[in-house]
Amino acid sequence: MTTQNPDYEGFDRISDAQKAHDLAVAYSVYVATSSSESFDVQDFYQDYENAYPVFLKLVKSHR
């Protein structure tokens, strides 16, 4: 039996779509804050829309 980290308890019950959403938001925030250039909301949403399907495919392939 694998010991699960208690900090992540319940993570396996989160839907794939929610996991992909959370990862895409985190990625978009990282991209937005990593650049010295200013960013706007449109850039954030574009990064999110591009990242979401990639993370969804990744989450589904690593169940």
mmCIF file of N, CA and C in Angstrom:
data_model
loop_
_atom_site.group_PDB
_atom_site.id
_atom_site.type_symbol
_atom_site.label_atom_id
_atom_site.label_comp_id
_atom_site.label_asym_id
_atom_site.label_seq_id
_atom_site.Cartn_x
_atom_site.Cartn_y
_atom_site.Cartn_z
ATOM 1 N N MET A 1 0.834 -1.190 0.000
ATOM 2 C CA MET A 1 0.000 0.000 0.000
ATOM 3 C C MET A 1 0.876 1.250 0.000
ATOM 4 N N THR A 2 0.526 2.208 -0.822
ATOM 5 C CA THR A 2 1.287 3.443 -0.929
ATOM 6 C C THR A 2 0.818 4.418 0.143
ATOM 7 N N THR A 3 1.778 5.021 0.812
ATOM 8 C CA THR A 3 1.444 6.027 1.806
ATOM 9 C C THR A 3 1.180 7.338 1.094
ATOM 10 N N GLN A 4 0.022 7.911 1.351
ATOM 11 C CA GLN A 4 -0.346 9.171 0.707
ATOM 12 C C GLN A 4 0.011 10.326 1.617
ATOM 13 N N ASN A 5 0.547 11.378 1.033
ATOM 14 C CA ASN A 5 0.866 12.580 1.777
ATOM 15 C C ASN A 5 -0.447 13.193 2.270
ATOM 16 N N PRO A 6 -0.590 13.407 3.571
ATOM 17 C CA PRO A 6 -1.858 13.950 4.091
ATOM 18 C C PRO A 6 -2.193 15.342 3.552
ATOM 19 N N ASP A 7 -1.175 16.094 3.096
ATOM 20 C CA ASP A 7 -1.433 17.409 2.521
ATOM 21 C C ASP A 7 -2.228 17.306 1.221
ATOM 22 N N TYR A 8 -2.163 16.149 0.575
ATOM 23 C CA TYR A 8 -2.846 15.949 -0.692
ATOM 24 C C TYR A 8 -4.051 15.034 -0.558
ATOM 25 N N GLU A 9 -4.489 14.826 0.645
ATOM 26 C CA GLU A 9 -5.638 13.954 0.867
ATOM 27 C C GLU A 9 -6.843 14.474 0.097
ATOM 28 N N GLY A 10 -7.459 13.601 -0.653
ATOM 29 C CA GLY A 10 -8.623 13.975 -1.440
ATOM 30 C C GLY A 10 -8.288 14.405 -2.849
ATOM 31 N N PHE A 11 -7.010 14.594 -3.150
ATOM 32 C CA PHE A 11 -6.622 15.036 -4.490
ATOM 33 C C PHE A 11 -7.065 14.044 -5.545
ATOM 34 N N ASP A 12 -7.057 12.755 -5.205
ATOM 35 C CA ASP A 12 -7.460 11.742 -6.174
ATOM 36 C C ASP A 12 -8.953 11.800 -6.484
ATOM 37 N N ARG A 13 -9.718 12.526 -5.683
ATOM 38 C CA ARG A 13 -11.160 12.647 -5.917
ATOM 39 C C ARG A 13 -11.522 13.887 -6.722
ATOM 40 N N ILE A 14 -10.545 14.728 -7.012
ATOM 41 C CA ILE A 14 -10.788 15.914 -7.822
ATOM 42 C C ILE A 14 -10.883 15.471 -9.281
ATOM 43 N N SER A 15 -11.812 16.035 -10.011
ATOM 44 C CA SER A 15 -11.989 15.649 -11.414
ATOM 45 C C SER A 15 -10.760 16.024 -12.243
ATOM 46 N N ASP A 16 -10.598 15.324 -13.348
ATOM 47 C CA ASP A 16 -9.499 15.633 -14.255
ATOM 48 C C ASP A 16 -9.599 17.068 -14.745
ATOM 49 N N ALA A 17 -10.816 17.514 -15.034
ATOM 50 C CA ALA A 17 -11.019 18.879 -15.514
ATOM 51 C C ALA A 17 -10.583 19.900 -14.462
ATOM 52 N N GLN A 18 -10.877 19.631 -13.189
ATOM 53 C CA GLN A 18 -10.483 20.564 -12.130
ATOM 54 C C GLN A 18 -8.975 20.564 -11.948
ATOM 55 N N LYS A 19 -8.352 19.399 -12.020
ATOM 56 C CA LYS A 19 -6.888 19.326 -11.916
ATOM 57 C C LYS A 19 -6.243 20.119 -13.050
ATOM 58 N N ALA A 20 -6.737 19.924 -14.273
ATOM 59 C CA ALA A 20 -6.194 20.637 -15.428
ATOM 60 C C ALA A 20 -6.402 22.139 -15.280
ATOM 61 N N HIS A 21 -7.563 22.534 -14.782
ATOM 62 C CA HIS A 21 -7.850 23.953 -14.551
ATOM 63 C C HIS A 21 -6.851 24.532 -13.548
ATOM 64 N N ASP A 22 -6.669 23.851 -12.424
ATOM 65 C CA ASP A 22 -5.757 24.335 -11.384
ATOM 66 C C ASP A 22 -4.334 24.470 -11.921
ATOM 67 N N LEU A 23 -3.887 23.472 -12.674
ATOM 68 C CA LEU A 23 -2.541 23.520 -13.247
ATOM 69 C C LEU A 23 -2.407 24.633 -14.280
ATOM 70 N N ALA A 24 -3.429 24.816 -15.107
ATOM 71 C CA ALA A 24 -3.387 25.862 -16.128
ATOM 72 C C ALA A 24 -3.372 27.250 -15.493
ATOM 73 N N VAL A 25 -4.131 27.442 -14.430
ATOM 74 C CA VAL A 25 -4.118 28.728 -13.728
ATOM 75 C C VAL A 25 -2.740 28.965 -13.118
ATOM 76 N N ALA A 26 -2.193 27.959 -12.450
ATOM 77 C CA ALA A 26 -0.867 28.105 -11.847
ATOM 78 C C ALA A 26 0.179 28.423 -12.911
ATOM 79 N N TYR A 27 0.118 27.719 -14.029
ATOM 80 C CA TYR A 27 1.062 27.969 -15.120
ATOM 81 C C TYR A 27 0.908 29.392 -15.656
ATOM 82 N N SER A 28 -0.316 29.829 -15.873
ATOM 83 C CA SER A 28 -0.568 31.163 -16.417
ATOM 84 C C SER A 28 -0.081 32.251 -15.471
ATOM 85 N N VAL A 29 -0.285 32.056 -14.184
ATOM 86 C CA VAL A 29 0.208 33.018 -13.194
ATOM 87 C C VAL A 29 1.733 33.044 -13.214
ATOM 88 N N TYR A 30 2.346 31.858 -13.287
ATOM 89 C CA TYR A 30 3.801 31.783 -13.349
ATOM 90 C C TYR A 30 4.330 32.534 -14.569
ATOM 91 N N VAL A 31 3.756 32.287 -15.734
ATOM 92 C CA VAL A 31 4.199 32.953 -16.966
ATOM 93 C C VAL A 31 4.026 34.465 -16.831
ATOM 94 N N ALA A 32 2.885 34.869 -16.297
ATOM 95 C CA ALA A 32 2.587 36.297 -16.181
ATOM 96 C C ALA A 32 3.542 37.009 -15.231
ATOM 97 N N THR A 33 3.974 36.331 -14.191
ATOM 98 C CA THR A 33 4.826 36.977 -13.192
ATOM 99 C C THR A 33 6.308 36.745 -13.430
ATOM 100 N N SER A 34 6.654 35.894 -14.373
ATOM 101 C CA SER A 34 8.061 35.593 -14.629
ATOM 102 C C SER A 34 8.724 36.586 -15.573
ATOM 103 N N SER A 35 7.941 37.284 -16.315
ATOM 104 C CA SER A 35 8.476 38.222 -17.293
ATOM 105 C C SER A 35 8.591 39.613 -16.687
ATOM 106 N N SER A 36 9.600 40.334 -17.132
ATOM 107 C CA SER A 36 9.745 41.713 -16.662
ATOM 108 C C SER A 36 8.798 42.653 -17.413
ATOM 109 N N GLU A 37 8.198 42.137 -18.489
ATOM 110 C CA GLU A 37 7.236 42.931 -19.245
ATOM 111 C C GLU A 37 5.895 42.942 -18.525
ATOM 112 N N SER A 38 5.151 43.999 -18.744
ATOM 113 C CA SER A 38 3.811 44.028 -18.159
ATOM 114 C C SER A 38 2.912 43.092 -18.963
ATOM 115 N N PHE A 39 1.854 42.657 -18.344
ATOM 116 C CA PHE A 39 0.909 41.770 -19.016
ATOM 117 C C PHE A 39 -0.497 42.271 -18.762
ATOM 118 N N ASP A 40 -1.404 41.869 -19.625
ATOM 119 C CA ASP A 40 -2.790 42.249 -19.411
ATOM 120 C C ASP A 40 -3.637 40.991 -19.286
ATOM 121 N N VAL A 41 -4.879 41.193 -19.003
ATOM 122 C CA VAL A 41 -5.805 40.086 -18.762
ATOM 123 C C VAL A 41 -5.928 39.204 -20.004
ATOM 124 N N GLN A 42 -5.923 39.802 -21.173
ATOM 125 C CA GLN A 42 -6.033 39.026 -22.413
ATOM 126 C C GLN A 42 -4.869 38.044 -22.543
ATOM 127 N N ASP A 43 -3.657 38.481 -22.186
ATOM 128 C CA ASP A 43 -2.495 37.585 -22.237
ATOM 129 C C ASP A 43 -2.674 36.423 -21.262
ATOM 130 N N PHE A 44 -3.174 36.732 -20.076
ATOM 131 C CA PHE A 44 -3.397 35.695 -19.066
ATOM 132 C C PHE A 44 -4.386 34.651 -19.583
ATOM 133 N N TYR A 45 -5.514 35.119 -20.104
ATOM 134 C CA TYR A 45 -6.533 34.183 -20.595
ATOM 135 C C TYR A 45 -6.041 33.398 -21.806
ATOM 136 N N GLN A 46 -5.242 34.023 -22.650
ATOM 137 C CA GLN A 46 -4.698 33.312 -23.805
ATOM 138 C C GLN A 46 -3.755 32.205 -23.341
ATOM 139 N N ASP A 47 -2.907 32.511 -22.369
ATOM 140 C CA ASP A 47 -2.018 31.478 -21.816
ATOM 141 C C ASP A 47 -2.833 30.352 -21.193
ATOM 142 N N TYR A 48 -3.885 30.718 -20.468
ATOM 143 C CA TYR A 48 -4.748 29.713 -19.845
ATOM 144 C C TYR A 48 -5.410 28.830 -20.905
ATOM 145 N N GLU A 49 -5.996 29.445 -21.923
ATOM 146 C CA GLU A 49 -6.687 28.686 -22.970
ATOM 147 C C GLU A 49 -5.737 27.761 -23.724
ATOM 148 N N ASN A 50 -4.498 28.172 -23.882
ATOM 149 C CA ASN A 50 -3.510 27.322 -24.547
ATOM 150 C C ASN A 50 -3.036 26.195 -23.630
ATOM 151 N N ALA A 51 -2.922 26.473 -22.345
ATOM 152 C CA ALA A 51 -2.381 25.497 -21.402
ATOM 153 C C ALA A 51 -3.406 24.454 -20.965
ATOM 154 N N TYR A 52 -4.668 24.831 -20.855
ATOM 155 C CA TYR A 52 -5.681 23.918 -20.321
ATOM 156 C C TYR A 52 -5.750 22.585 -21.064
ATOM 157 N N PRO A 53 -5.880 22.561 -22.390
ATOM 158 C CA PRO A 53 -5.979 21.263 -23.068
ATOM 159 C C PRO A 53 -4.711 20.414 -22.914
ATOM 160 N N VAL A 54 -3.584 21.073 -22.831
ATOM 161 C CA VAL A 54 -2.321 20.346 -22.644
ATOM 162 C C VAL A 54 -2.305 19.675 -21.270
ATOM 163 N N PHE A 55 -2.685 20.422 -20.238
ATOM 164 C CA PHE A 55 -2.711 19.850 -18.893
ATOM 165 C C PHE A 55 -3.795 18.790 -18.755
ATOM 166 N N LEU A 56 -4.932 18.973 -19.415
ATOM 167 C CA LEU A 56 -5.991 17.968 -19.353
ATOM 168 C C LEU A 56 -5.503 16.652 -19.953
ATOM 169 N N LYS A 57 -4.839 16.737 -21.081
ATOM 170 C CA LYS A 57 -4.293 15.527 -21.702
ATOM 171 C C LYS A 57 -3.246 14.886 -20.798
ATOM 172 N N LEU A 58 -2.408 15.699 -20.182
ATOM 173 C CA LEU A 58 -1.379 15.198 -19.272
ATOM 174 C C LEU A 58 -1.986 14.509 -18.047
ATOM 175 N N VAL A 59 -2.993 15.142 -17.461
ATOM 176 C CA VAL A 59 -3.653 14.566 -16.280
ATOM 177 C C VAL A 59 -4.312 13.243 -16.628
ATOM 178 N N LYS A 60 -4.992 13.196 -17.741
ATOM 179 C CA LYS A 60 -5.682 11.969 -18.131
ATOM 180 C C LYS A 60 -4.705 10.834 -18.433
ATOM 181 N N SER A 61 -3.538 11.170 -18.950
ATOM 182 C CA SER A 61 -2.574 10.124 -19.303
ATOM 183 C C SER A 61 -1.764 9.641 -18.104
ATOM 184 N N HIS A 62 -1.854 10.337 -16.976
ATOM 185 C CA HIS A 62 -1.096 9.952 -15.777
ATOM 186 C C HIS A 62 -1.999 9.670 -14.577
ATOM 187 N N ARG A 63 -3.072 9.008 -14.820
ATOM 188 C CA ARG A 63 -3.991 8.660 -13.722
ATOM 189 C C ARG A 63 -3.403 7.561 -12.891
#
